[in-house]
Amino acid sequence: MTDPSRKLEDLEWVGGHPSLDYVNTVHAWTGDTPGAEYLLAYADLLDWHRTAGLIGAGSARAFGAAPAADRAAALESALALRGALRSIFHSLATAGPIRQAALDHLNEVLQRTAPWRRLEASDAGVRCRWDFAGAPPEAILGPVAWNAAELLEHGKVDRIRECPPGDGCGWLFLDSSKNRSRTWCSMKTCGNTAKVKRFRARREDVAASGKRRPR
Ligand SMILES: [Zn+2]
């Protein structure tokens, strides 16, 4: 059996939005072998949020020092949130009906994490920051959940795309290309695979037509 886990440092960030990149922490949502997981432990969740710039080093240290059972429960909640977000964004990318249950899941996380949001005065006016002092490990769900809500309410949801199913991907991304023509999550992986497939198919066509050619 092959190891279904993936290394977080190898993860590509192609979503163009934190909440989409968060859903892309499963190697593939579609295809023959979906499910290979980047977030295997709560520590991976902390690393991902640090890399995304969503939490500071101090918060990561405090969360990481919480009791193991609380961290395990928080990871489970974080993966459940990811499932709900995937459902919502998949519906938007494929113009399908959005499941109210998925939105209510997100609503519930928004309410649960609201206590650590804080409006603060800054040079640029007022900004909303996260104050995680004394927060339990599941508070880490806040930044992604609130980012997702902002994207859903104010973002360019008509630009949300899903890397074509059938190729073992299903990653999400915002298509910011001028003519809205981006198809693949990444030209390094899926786009390249498609190119190789097309090249092979063409070569086989040429070979087949060569055989049929009269001598
Ligand atoms: Zn892809």
mmCIF file with all atom_site columns, C-alpha atoms and ligand atoms in Angstrom:
data_model
loop_
_atom_site.group_PDB
_atom_site.id
_atom_site.type_symbol
_atom_site.label_atom_id
_atom_site.label_alt_id
_atom_site.label_comp_id
_atom_site.label_asym_id
_atom_site.label_entity_id
_atom_site.label_seq_id
_atom_site.pdbx_PDB_ins_code
_atom_site.Cartn_x
_atom_site.Cartn_y
_atom_site.Cartn_z
_atom_site.occupancy
_atom_site.B_iso_or_equiv
_atom_site.pdbx_formal_charge
_atom_site.auth_seq_id
_atom_site.auth_comp_id
_atom_site.auth_asym_id
_atom_site.auth_atom_id
_atom_site.pdbx_PDB_model_num
ATOM   1   C  CA . MET A 1 1   ? 0.000   0.000  0.000   1.00 0.00 ? 1   MET A CA 1
ATOM   2   C  CA . THR A 1 2   ? 1.304   3.400  -0.879  1.00 0.00 ? 2   THR A CA 1
ATOM   3   C  CA . ASP A 1 3   ? 1.536   6.076  1.768   1.00 0.00 ? 3   ASP A CA 1
ATOM   4   C  CA . PRO A 1 4   ? -1.486  8.393  1.291   1.00 0.00 ? 4   PRO A CA 1
ATOM   5   C  CA . SER A 1 5   ? 0.225   11.271 3.094   1.00 0.00 ? 5   SER A CA 1
ATOM   6   C  CA . ARG A 1 6   ? 1.856   14.226 1.365   1.00 0.00 ? 6   ARG A CA 1
ATOM   7   C  CA . LYS A 1 7   ? 4.504   16.633 2.500   1.00 0.00 ? 7   LYS A CA 1
ATOM   8   C  CA . LEU A 1 8   ? 3.209   20.089 3.303   1.00 0.00 ? 8   LEU A CA 1
ATOM   9   C  CA . GLU A 1 9   ? 6.366   21.771 1.965   1.00 0.00 ? 9   GLU A CA 1
ATOM   10  C  CA . ASP A 1 10  ? 5.642   20.251 -1.471  1.00 0.00 ? 10  ASP A CA 1
ATOM   11  C  CA . LEU A 1 11  ? 2.146   21.746 -1.580  1.00 0.00 ? 11  LEU A CA 1
ATOM   12  C  CA . GLU A 1 12  ? 1.506   24.128 -4.474  1.00 0.00 ? 12  GLU A CA 1
ATOM   13  C  CA . TRP A 1 13  ? -0.358  27.387 -3.677  1.00 0.00 ? 13  TRP A CA 1
ATOM   14  C  CA . VAL A 1 14  ? -2.385  28.034 -6.769  1.00 0.00 ? 14  VAL A CA 1
ATOM   15  C  CA . GLY A 1 15  ? -5.840  29.004 -5.424  1.00 0.00 ? 15  GLY A CA 1
ATOM   16  C  CA . GLY A 1 16  ? -5.326  32.778 -5.409  1.00 0.00 ? 16  GLY A CA 1
ATOM   17  C  CA . HIS A 1 17  ? -7.319  33.012 -2.159  1.00 0.00 ? 17  HIS A CA 1
ATOM   18  C  CA . PRO A 1 18  ? -6.591  31.549 1.299   1.00 0.00 ? 18  PRO A CA 1
ATOM   19  C  CA . SER A 1 19  ? -9.914  29.731 1.587   1.00 0.00 ? 19  SER A CA 1
ATOM   20  C  CA . LEU A 1 20  ? -9.448  28.068 -1.820  1.00 0.00 ? 20  LEU A CA 1
ATOM   21  C  CA . ASP A 1 21  ? -5.860  27.119 -1.018  1.00 0.00 ? 21  ASP A CA 1
ATOM   22  C  CA . TYR A 1 22  ? -7.122  25.646 2.231   1.00 0.00 ? 22  TYR A CA 1
ATOM   23  C  CA . VAL A 1 23  ? -9.498  23.327 0.361   1.00 0.00 ? 23  VAL A CA 1
ATOM   24  C  CA . ASN A 1 24  ? -6.537  22.347 -1.842  1.00 0.00 ? 24  ASN A CA 1
ATOM   25  C  CA . THR A 1 25  ? -4.785  20.627 1.078   1.00 0.00 ? 25  THR A CA 1
ATOM   26  C  CA . VAL A 1 26  ? -6.063  17.289 -0.225  1.00 0.00 ? 26  VAL A CA 1
ATOM   27  C  CA . HIS A 1 27  ? -3.892  16.027 -3.084  1.00 0.00 ? 27  HIS A CA 1
ATOM   28  C  CA . ALA A 1 28  ? -6.920  15.231 -5.253  1.00 0.00 ? 28  ALA A CA 1
ATOM   29  C  CA . TRP A 1 29  ? -10.660 15.584 -4.731  1.00 0.00 ? 29  TRP A CA 1
ATOM   30  C  CA . THR A 1 30  ? -11.451 13.638 -7.888  1.00 0.00 ? 30  THR A CA 1
ATOM   31  C  CA . GLY A 1 31  ? -9.987  10.817 -9.951  1.00 0.00 ? 31  GLY A CA 1
ATOM   32  C  CA . ASP A 1 32  ? -8.857  7.290  -9.176  1.00 0.00 ? 32  ASP A CA 1
ATOM   33  C  CA . THR A 1 33  ? -6.994  7.987  -5.942  1.00 0.00 ? 33  THR A CA 1
ATOM   34  C  CA . PRO A 1 34  ? -8.593  10.954 -4.199  1.00 0.00 ? 34  PRO A CA 1
ATOM   35  C  CA . GLY A 1 35  ? -7.865  11.848 -0.639  1.00 0.00 ? 35  GLY A CA 1
ATOM   36  C  CA . ALA A 1 36  ? -4.078  11.912 -0.185  1.00 0.00 ? 36  ALA A CA 1
ATOM   37  C  CA . GLU A 1 37  ? -3.826  14.223 2.785   1.00 0.00 ? 37  GLU A CA 1
ATOM   38  C  CA . TYR A 1 38  ? -1.500  17.138 3.572   1.00 0.00 ? 38  TYR A CA 1
ATOM   39  C  CA . LEU A 1 39  ? -3.032  17.925 6.961   1.00 0.00 ? 39  LEU A CA 1
ATOM   40  C  CA . LEU A 1 40  ? -2.260  14.807 8.981   1.00 0.00 ? 40  LEU A CA 1
ATOM   41  C  CA . ALA A 1 41  ? -1.760  16.433 12.365  1.00 0.00 ? 41  ALA A CA 1
ATOM   42  C  CA . TYR A 1 42  ? -2.690  19.648 14.158  1.00 0.00 ? 42  TYR A CA 1
ATOM   43  C  CA . ALA A 1 43  ? 0.945   20.720 13.714  1.00 0.00 ? 43  ALA A CA 1
ATOM   44  C  CA . ASP A 1 44  ? 0.407   20.591 9.924   1.00 0.00 ? 44  ASP A CA 1
ATOM   45  C  CA . LEU A 1 45  ? -2.587  22.873 10.363  1.00 0.00 ? 45  LEU A CA 1
ATOM   46  C  CA . LEU A 1 46  ? -0.388  25.326 12.288  1.00 0.00 ? 46  LEU A CA 1
ATOM   47  C  CA . ASP A 1 47  ? 2.334   25.151 9.606   1.00 0.00 ? 47  ASP A CA 1
ATOM   48  C  CA . TRP A 1 48  ? -0.190  25.746 6.844   1.00 0.00 ? 48  TRP A CA 1
ATOM   49  C  CA . HIS A 1 49  ? -1.658  28.789 8.626   1.00 0.00 ? 49  HIS A CA 1
ATOM   50  C  CA . ARG A 1 50  ? 1.817   30.160 9.322   1.00 0.00 ? 50  ARG A CA 1
ATOM   51  C  CA . THR A 1 51  ? 2.789   29.754 5.647   1.00 0.00 ? 51  THR A CA 1
ATOM   52  C  CA . ALA A 1 52  ? -0.498  31.378 4.577   1.00 0.00 ? 52  ALA A CA 1
ATOM   53  C  CA . GLY A 1 53  ? 0.305   34.299 6.898   1.00 0.00 ? 53  GLY A CA 1
ATOM   54  C  CA . LEU A 1 54  ? -2.963  33.784 8.778   1.00 0.00 ? 54  LEU A CA 1
ATOM   55  C  CA . ILE A 1 55  ? -1.507  33.363 12.270  1.00 0.00 ? 55  ILE A CA 1
ATOM   56  C  CA . GLY A 1 56  ? 1.610   34.638 13.990  1.00 0.00 ? 56  GLY A CA 1
ATOM   57  C  CA . ALA A 1 57  ? 4.415   32.641 15.570  1.00 0.00 ? 57  ALA A CA 1
ATOM   58  C  CA . GLY A 1 58  ? 3.215   33.404 19.095  1.00 0.00 ? 58  GLY A CA 1
ATOM   59  C  CA . SER A 1 59  ? -0.309  32.129 18.427  1.00 0.00 ? 59  SER A CA 1
ATOM   60  C  CA . ALA A 1 60  ? 1.092   29.018 16.726  1.00 0.00 ? 60  ALA A CA 1
ATOM   61  C  CA . ARG A 1 61  ? 3.240   28.289 19.776  1.00 0.00 ? 61  ARG A CA 1
ATOM   62  C  CA . ALA A 1 62  ? 0.317   28.770 22.175  1.00 0.00 ? 62  ALA A CA 1
ATOM   63  C  CA . PHE A 1 63  ? -2.032  26.598 20.094  1.00 0.00 ? 63  PHE A CA 1
ATOM   64  C  CA . GLY A 1 64  ? 0.669   23.937 19.748  1.00 0.00 ? 64  GLY A CA 1
ATOM   65  C  CA . ALA A 1 65  ? 1.050   23.746 23.534  1.00 0.00 ? 65  ALA A CA 1
ATOM   66  C  CA . ALA A 1 66  ? -2.658  22.965 24.127  1.00 0.00 ? 66  ALA A CA 1
ATOM   67  C  CA . PRO A 1 67  ? -3.685  19.506 25.403  1.00 0.00 ? 67  PRO A CA 1
ATOM   68  C  CA . ALA A 1 68  ? -3.352  16.754 22.764  1.00 0.00 ? 68  ALA A CA 1
ATOM   69  C  CA . ALA A 1 69  ? -7.062  15.844 22.914  1.00 0.00 ? 69  ALA A CA 1
ATOM   70  C  CA . ASP A 1 70  ? -8.074  19.471 22.199  1.00 0.00 ? 70  ASP A CA 1
ATOM   71  C  CA . ARG A 1 71  ? -5.624  19.658 19.287  1.00 0.00 ? 71  ARG A CA 1
ATOM   72  C  CA . ALA A 1 72  ? -6.959  16.376 17.841  1.00 0.00 ? 72  ALA A CA 1
ATOM   73  C  CA . ALA A 1 73  ? -10.561 17.612 18.126  1.00 0.00 ? 73  ALA A CA 1
ATOM   74  C  CA . ALA A 1 74  ? -9.598  20.916 16.497  1.00 0.00 ? 74  ALA A CA 1
ATOM   75  C  CA . LEU A 1 75  ? -7.978  19.087 13.563  1.00 0.00 ? 75  LEU A CA 1
ATOM   76  C  CA . GLU A 1 76  ? -11.169 17.088 13.099  1.00 0.00 ? 76  GLU A CA 1
ATOM   77  C  CA . SER A 1 77  ? -13.243 20.310 13.087  1.00 0.00 ? 77  SER A CA 1
ATOM   78  C  CA . ALA A 1 78  ? -10.798 21.909 10.661  1.00 0.00 ? 78  ALA A CA 1
ATOM   79  C  CA . LEU A 1 79  ? -11.153 18.998 8.224   1.00 0.00 ? 79  LEU A CA 1
ATOM   80  C  CA . ALA A 1 80  ? -14.961 19.104 8.561   1.00 0.00 ? 80  ALA A CA 1
ATOM   81  C  CA . LEU A 1 81  ? -14.868 22.841 7.757   1.00 0.00 ? 81  LEU A CA 1
ATOM   82  C  CA . ARG A 1 82  ? -12.713 22.049 4.725   1.00 0.00 ? 82  ARG A CA 1
ATOM   83  C  CA . GLY A 1 83  ? -15.343 19.553 3.547   1.00 0.00 ? 83  GLY A CA 1
ATOM   84  C  CA . ALA A 1 84  ? -18.113 22.140 3.868   1.00 0.00 ? 84  ALA A CA 1
ATOM   85  C  CA . LEU A 1 85  ? -16.043 24.767 2.006   1.00 0.00 ? 85  LEU A CA 1
ATOM   86  C  CA . ARG A 1 86  ? -15.230 22.281 -0.743  1.00 0.00 ? 86  ARG A CA 1
ATOM   87  C  CA . SER A 1 87  ? -18.967 21.608 -1.145  1.00 0.00 ? 87  SER A CA 1
ATOM   88  C  CA . ILE A 1 88  ? -19.811 25.332 -1.387  1.00 0.00 ? 88  ILE A CA 1
ATOM   89  C  CA . PHE A 1 89  ? -16.973 26.233 -3.773  1.00 0.00 ? 89  PHE A CA 1
ATOM   90  C  CA . HIS A 1 90  ? -17.545 23.118 -5.901  1.00 0.00 ? 90  HIS A CA 1
ATOM   91  C  CA . SER A 1 91  ? -21.178 24.207 -6.350  1.00 0.00 ? 91  SER A CA 1
ATOM   92  C  CA . LEU A 1 92  ? -20.090 27.703 -7.387  1.00 0.00 ? 92  LEU A CA 1
ATOM   93  C  CA . ALA A 1 93  ? -17.425 26.376 -9.787  1.00 0.00 ? 93  ALA A CA 1
ATOM   94  C  CA . THR A 1 94  ? -19.862 23.998 -11.447 1.00 0.00 ? 94  THR A CA 1
ATOM   95  C  CA . ALA A 1 95  ? -22.949 26.260 -11.270 1.00 0.00 ? 95  ALA A CA 1
ATOM   96  C  CA . GLY A 1 96  ? -24.721 23.689 -9.130  1.00 0.00 ? 96  GLY A CA 1
ATOM   97  C  CA . PRO A 1 97  ? -27.062 24.278 -6.184  1.00 0.00 ? 97  PRO A CA 1
ATOM   98  C  CA . ILE A 1 98  ? -25.298 25.297 -2.960  1.00 0.00 ? 98  ILE A CA 1
ATOM   99  C  CA . ARG A 1 99  ? -26.137 23.018 -0.048  1.00 0.00 ? 99  ARG A CA 1
ATOM   100 C  CA . GLN A 1 100 ? -27.664 25.018 2.828   1.00 0.00 ? 100 GLN A CA 1
ATOM   101 C  CA . ALA A 1 101 ? -26.209 22.434 5.238   1.00 0.00 ? 101 ALA A CA 1
ATOM   102 C  CA . ALA A 1 102 ? -22.706 23.378 4.060   1.00 0.00 ? 102 ALA A CA 1
ATOM   103 C  CA . LEU A 1 103 ? -23.456 27.099 4.518   1.00 0.00 ? 103 LEU A CA 1
ATOM   104 C  CA . ASP A 1 104 ? -24.868 26.407 7.984   1.00 0.00 ? 104 ASP A CA 1
ATOM   105 C  CA . HIS A 1 105 ? -21.695 24.505 8.859   1.00 0.00 ? 105 HIS A CA 1
ATOM   106 C  CA . LEU A 1 106 ? -19.728 27.603 7.882   1.00 0.00 ? 106 LEU A CA 1
ATOM   107 C  CA . ASN A 1 107 ? -22.204 29.835 9.782   1.00 0.00 ? 107 ASN A CA 1
ATOM   108 C  CA . GLU A 1 108 ? -21.629 27.793 12.890  1.00 0.00 ? 108 GLU A CA 1
ATOM   109 C  CA . VAL A 1 109 ? -17.829 28.099 12.624  1.00 0.00 ? 109 VAL A CA 1
ATOM   110 C  CA . LEU A 1 110 ? -18.146 31.868 12.047  1.00 0.00 ? 110 LEU A CA 1
ATOM   111 C  CA . GLN A 1 111 ? -20.193 32.218 15.223  1.00 0.00 ? 111 GLN A CA 1
ATOM   112 C  CA . ARG A 1 112 ? -17.882 30.002 17.257  1.00 0.00 ? 112 ARG A CA 1
ATOM   113 C  CA . THR A 1 113 ? -14.747 31.902 16.235  1.00 0.00 ? 113 THR A CA 1
ATOM   114 C  CA . ALA A 1 114 ? -16.205 35.427 16.386  1.00 0.00 ? 114 ALA A CA 1
ATOM   115 C  CA . PRO A 1 115 ? -15.058 35.998 20.010  1.00 0.00 ? 115 PRO A CA 1
ATOM   116 C  CA . TRP A 1 116 ? -11.422 36.264 18.869  1.00 0.00 ? 116 TRP A CA 1
ATOM   117 C  CA . ARG A 1 117 ? -12.031 38.913 16.231  1.00 0.00 ? 117 ARG A CA 1
ATOM   118 C  CA . ARG A 1 118 ? -11.283 42.428 17.329  1.00 0.00 ? 118 ARG A CA 1
ATOM   119 C  CA . LEU A 1 119 ? -11.702 45.795 15.666  1.00 0.00 ? 119 LEU A CA 1
ATOM   120 C  CA . GLU A 1 120 ? -8.657  47.966 16.188  1.00 0.00 ? 120 GLU A CA 1
ATOM   121 C  CA . ALA A 1 121 ? -7.712  51.485 15.192  1.00 0.00 ? 121 ALA A CA 1
ATOM   122 C  CA . SER A 1 122 ? -4.784  51.698 12.791  1.00 0.00 ? 122 SER A CA 1
ATOM   123 C  CA . ASP A 1 123 ? -3.113  54.383 10.661  1.00 0.00 ? 123 ASP A CA 1
ATOM   124 C  CA . ALA A 1 124 ? -5.336  53.353 7.769   1.00 0.00 ? 124 ALA A CA 1
ATOM   125 C  CA . GLY A 1 125 ? -8.524  53.564 9.826   1.00 0.00 ? 125 GLY A CA 1
ATOM   126 C  CA . VAL A 1 126 ? -10.048 50.547 11.507  1.00 0.00 ? 126 VAL A CA 1
ATOM   127 C  CA . ARG A 1 127 ? -9.071  46.975 10.815  1.00 0.00 ? 127 ARG A CA 1
ATOM   128 C  CA . CYS A 1 128 ? -10.269 43.653 12.115  1.00 0.00 ? 128 CYS A CA 1
ATOM   129 C  CA . ARG A 1 129 ? -7.569  41.510 13.683  1.00 0.00 ? 129 ARG A CA 1
ATOM   130 C  CA . TRP A 1 130 ? -7.396  38.190 15.455  1.00 0.00 ? 130 TRP A CA 1
ATOM   131 C  CA . ASP A 1 131 ? -6.625  38.253 19.130  1.00 0.00 ? 131 ASP A CA 1
ATOM   132 C  CA . PHE A 1 132 ? -6.021  34.629 20.077  1.00 0.00 ? 132 PHE A CA 1
ATOM   133 C  CA . ALA A 1 133 ? -4.875  35.288 23.647  1.00 0.00 ? 133 ALA A CA 1
ATOM   134 C  CA . GLY A 1 134 ? -6.249  32.450 25.772  1.00 0.00 ? 134 GLY A CA 1
ATOM   135 C  CA . ALA A 1 135 ? -8.081  30.901 22.795  1.00 0.00 ? 135 ALA A CA 1
ATOM   136 C  CA . PRO A 1 136 ? -8.492  27.116 22.444  1.00 0.00 ? 136 PRO A CA 1
ATOM   137 C  CA . PRO A 1 137 ? -6.843  25.317 19.483  1.00 0.00 ? 137 PRO A CA 1
ATOM   138 C  CA . GLU A 1 138 ? -10.085 25.241 17.469  1.00 0.00 ? 138 GLU A CA 1
ATOM   139 C  CA . ALA A 1 139 ? -10.003 29.046 17.238  1.00 0.00 ? 139 ALA A CA 1
ATOM   140 C  CA . ILE A 1 140 ? -7.554  28.478 14.388  1.00 0.00 ? 140 ILE A CA 1
ATOM   141 C  CA . LEU A 1 141 ? -10.582 27.739 12.176  1.00 0.00 ? 141 LEU A CA 1
ATOM   142 C  CA . GLY A 1 142 ? -11.473 31.425 12.322  1.00 0.00 ? 142 GLY A CA 1
ATOM   143 C  CA . PRO A 1 143 ? -9.210  33.030 9.721   1.00 0.00 ? 143 PRO A CA 1
ATOM   144 C  CA . VAL A 1 144 ? -10.070 30.573 6.925   1.00 0.00 ? 144 VAL A CA 1
ATOM   145 C  CA . ALA A 1 145 ? -13.790 30.597 7.773   1.00 0.00 ? 145 ALA A CA 1
ATOM   146 C  CA . TRP A 1 146 ? -13.993 34.423 7.793   1.00 0.00 ? 146 TRP A CA 1
ATOM   147 C  CA . ASN A 1 147 ? -11.884 34.647 4.634   1.00 0.00 ? 147 ASN A CA 1
ATOM   148 C  CA . ALA A 1 148 ? -14.293 32.232 2.967   1.00 0.00 ? 148 ALA A CA 1
ATOM   149 C  CA . ALA A 1 149 ? -17.312 34.278 4.087   1.00 0.00 ? 149 ALA A CA 1
ATOM   150 C  CA . GLU A 1 150 ? -15.721 37.437 2.705   1.00 0.00 ? 150 GLU A CA 1
ATOM   151 C  CA . LEU A 1 151 ? -15.016 35.741 -0.634  1.00 0.00 ? 151 LEU A CA 1
ATOM   152 C  CA . LEU A 1 152 ? -18.592 34.431 -0.801  1.00 0.00 ? 152 LEU A CA 1
ATOM   153 C  CA . GLU A 1 153 ? -20.117 37.793 0.016   1.00 0.00 ? 153 GLU A CA 1
ATOM   154 C  CA . HIS A 1 154 ? -17.814 40.285 -1.683  1.00 0.00 ? 154 HIS A CA 1
ATOM   155 C  CA . GLY A 1 155 ? -15.441 38.260 -3.892  1.00 0.00 ? 155 GLY A CA 1
ATOM   156 C  CA . LYS A 1 156 ? -15.491 37.316 -7.556  1.00 0.00 ? 156 LYS A CA 1
ATOM   157 C  CA . VAL A 1 157 ? -17.317 34.025 -7.058  1.00 0.00 ? 157 VAL A CA 1
ATOM   158 C  CA . ASP A 1 158 ? -18.014 33.803 -10.799 1.00 0.00 ? 158 ASP A CA 1
ATOM   159 C  CA . ARG A 1 159 ? -14.254 33.369 -11.187 1.00 0.00 ? 159 ARG A CA 1
ATOM   160 C  CA . ILE A 1 160 ? -14.027 30.303 -8.969  1.00 0.00 ? 160 ILE A CA 1
ATOM   161 C  CA . ARG A 1 161 ? -12.920 27.325 -11.043 1.00 0.00 ? 161 ARG A CA 1
ATOM   162 C  CA . GLU A 1 162 ? -12.271 23.684 -10.387 1.00 0.00 ? 162 GLU A CA 1
ATOM   163 C  CA . CYS A 1 163 ? -9.435  21.820 -12.107 1.00 0.00 ? 163 CYS A CA 1
ATOM   164 C  CA . PRO A 1 164 ? -11.183 19.362 -14.469 1.00 0.00 ? 164 PRO A CA 1
ATOM   165 C  CA . PRO A 1 165 ? -12.358 16.169 -12.819 1.00 0.00 ? 165 PRO A CA 1
ATOM   166 C  CA . GLY A 1 166 ? -11.228 12.857 -14.232 1.00 0.00 ? 166 GLY A CA 1
ATOM   167 C  CA . ASP A 1 167 ? -7.601  13.870 -14.076 1.00 0.00 ? 167 ASP A CA 1
ATOM   168 C  CA . GLY A 1 168 ? -7.293  13.185 -10.370 1.00 0.00 ? 168 GLY A CA 1
ATOM   169 C  CA . CYS A 1 169 ? -7.426  16.782 -9.148  1.00 0.00 ? 169 CYS A CA 1
ATOM   170 C  CA . GLY A 1 170 ? -10.477 18.962 -8.508  1.00 0.00 ? 170 GLY A CA 1
ATOM   171 C  CA . TRP A 1 171 ? -8.388  21.738 -6.949  1.00 0.00 ? 171 TRP A CA 1
ATOM   172 C  CA . LEU A 1 172 ? -9.998  25.164 -6.747  1.00 0.00 ? 172 LEU A CA 1
ATOM   173 C  CA . PHE A 1 173 ? -8.661  28.485 -7.955  1.00 0.00 ? 173 PHE A CA 1
ATOM   174 C  CA . LEU A 1 174 ? -9.708  32.009 -8.856  1.00 0.00 ? 174 LEU A CA 1
ATOM   175 C  CA . ASP A 1 175 ? -9.356  32.553 -12.584 1.00 0.00 ? 175 ASP A CA 1
ATOM   176 C  CA . SER A 1 176 ? -7.785  35.992 -12.823 1.00 0.00 ? 176 SER A CA 1
ATOM   177 C  CA . SER A 1 177 ? -6.839  35.637 -16.487 1.00 0.00 ? 177 SER A CA 1
ATOM   178 C  CA . LYS A 1 178 ? -8.093  38.460 -18.735 1.00 0.00 ? 178 LYS A CA 1
ATOM   179 C  CA . ASN A 1 179 ? -10.230 36.257 -20.976 1.00 0.00 ? 179 ASN A CA 1
ATOM   180 C  CA . ARG A 1 180 ? -11.300 33.880 -18.193 1.00 0.00 ? 180 ARG A CA 1
ATOM   181 C  CA . SER A 1 181 ? -9.573  30.989 -19.898 1.00 0.00 ? 181 SER A CA 1
ATOM   182 C  CA . ARG A 1 182 ? -7.550  29.370 -17.114 1.00 0.00 ? 182 ARG A CA 1
ATOM   183 C  CA . THR A 1 183 ? -8.396  25.653 -17.039 1.00 0.00 ? 183 THR A CA 1
ATOM   184 C  CA . TRP A 1 184 ? -5.777  24.048 -14.845 1.00 0.00 ? 184 TRP A CA 1
ATOM   185 C  CA . CYS A 1 185 ? -4.808  24.507 -11.235 1.00 0.00 ? 185 CYS A CA 1
ATOM   186 C  CA . SER A 1 186 ? -1.178  24.412 -12.301 1.00 0.00 ? 186 SER A CA 1
ATOM   187 C  CA . MET A 1 187 ? 0.642   24.153 -15.622 1.00 0.00 ? 187 MET A CA 1
ATOM   188 C  CA . LYS A 1 188 ? 3.425   22.317 -13.803 1.00 0.00 ? 188 LYS A CA 1
ATOM   189 C  CA . THR A 1 189 ? 1.174   19.407 -12.860 1.00 0.00 ? 189 THR A CA 1
ATOM   190 C  CA . CYS A 1 190 ? -2.327  19.073 -14.344 1.00 0.00 ? 190 CYS A CA 1
ATOM   191 C  CA . GLY A 1 191 ? -1.796  21.337 -17.375 1.00 0.00 ? 191 GLY A CA 1
ATOM   192 C  CA . ASN A 1 192 ? 1.376   19.474 -18.172 1.00 0.00 ? 192 ASN A CA 1
ATOM   193 C  CA . THR A 1 193 ? -0.287  16.067 -17.754 1.00 0.00 ? 193 THR A CA 1
ATOM   194 C  CA . ALA A 1 194 ? -2.987  17.135 -20.195 1.00 0.00 ? 194 ALA A CA 1
ATOM   195 C  CA . LYS A 1 195 ? -0.338  18.316 -22.653 1.00 0.00 ? 195 LYS A CA 1
ATOM   196 C  CA . VAL A 1 196 ? 1.530   15.008 -22.416 1.00 0.00 ? 196 VAL A CA 1
ATOM   197 C  CA . LYS A 1 197 ? -1.730  13.090 -22.939 1.00 0.00 ? 197 LYS A CA 1
ATOM   198 C  CA . ARG A 1 198 ? -2.575  15.167 -26.008 1.00 0.00 ? 198 ARG A CA 1
ATOM   199 C  CA . PHE A 1 199 ? 0.939   14.672 -27.381 1.00 0.00 ? 199 PHE A CA 1
ATOM   200 C  CA . ARG A 1 200 ? 0.722   10.890 -26.866 1.00 0.00 ? 200 ARG A CA 1
ATOM   201 C  CA . ALA A 1 201 ? -2.736  10.706 -28.444 1.00 0.00 ? 201 ALA A CA 1
ATOM   202 C  CA . ARG A 1 202 ? -1.461  12.636 -31.460 1.00 0.00 ? 202 ARG A CA 1
ATOM   203 C  CA . ARG A 1 203 ? 1.554   10.363 -31.800 1.00 0.00 ? 203 ARG A CA 1
ATOM   204 C  CA . GLU A 1 204 ? -0.691  7.290  -31.641 1.00 0.00 ? 204 GLU A CA 1
ATOM   205 C  CA . ASP A 1 205 ? -2.935  8.846  -34.319 1.00 0.00 ? 205 ASP A CA 1
ATOM   206 C  CA . VAL A 1 206 ? 0.062   9.419  -36.557 1.00 0.00 ? 206 VAL A CA 1
ATOM   207 C  CA . ALA A 1 207 ? 1.319   5.872  -35.935 1.00 0.00 ? 207 ALA A CA 1
ATOM   208 C  CA . ALA A 1 208 ? -2.139  4.411  -36.673 1.00 0.00 ? 208 ALA A CA 1
ATOM   209 C  CA . SER A 1 209 ? -2.564  6.406  -39.868 1.00 0.00 ? 209 SER A CA 1
ATOM   210 C  CA . GLY A 1 210 ? 0.962   5.371  -40.870 1.00 0.00 ? 210 GLY A CA 1
ATOM   211 C  CA . LYS A 1 211 ? -0.058  1.719  -40.619 1.00 0.00 ? 211 LYS A CA 1
ATOM   212 C  CA . ARG A 1 212 ? -3.061  2.275  -42.818 1.00 0.00 ? 212 ARG A CA 1
ATOM   213 C  CA . ARG A 1 213 ? -1.062  4.023  -45.491 1.00 0.00 ? 213 ARG A CA 1
ATOM   214 C  CA . PRO A 1 214 ? -0.775  1.865  -48.672 1.00 0.00 ? 214 PRO A CA 1
ATOM   215 C  CA . ARG A 1 215 ? 2.732   0.871  -49.694 1.00 0.00 ? 215 ARG A CA 1
HETATM 216 ZN ZN . ZN  B 2 .   ? -5.290  20.274 -11.080 1.00 0.00 ? 1   ZN  B ZN 1
#
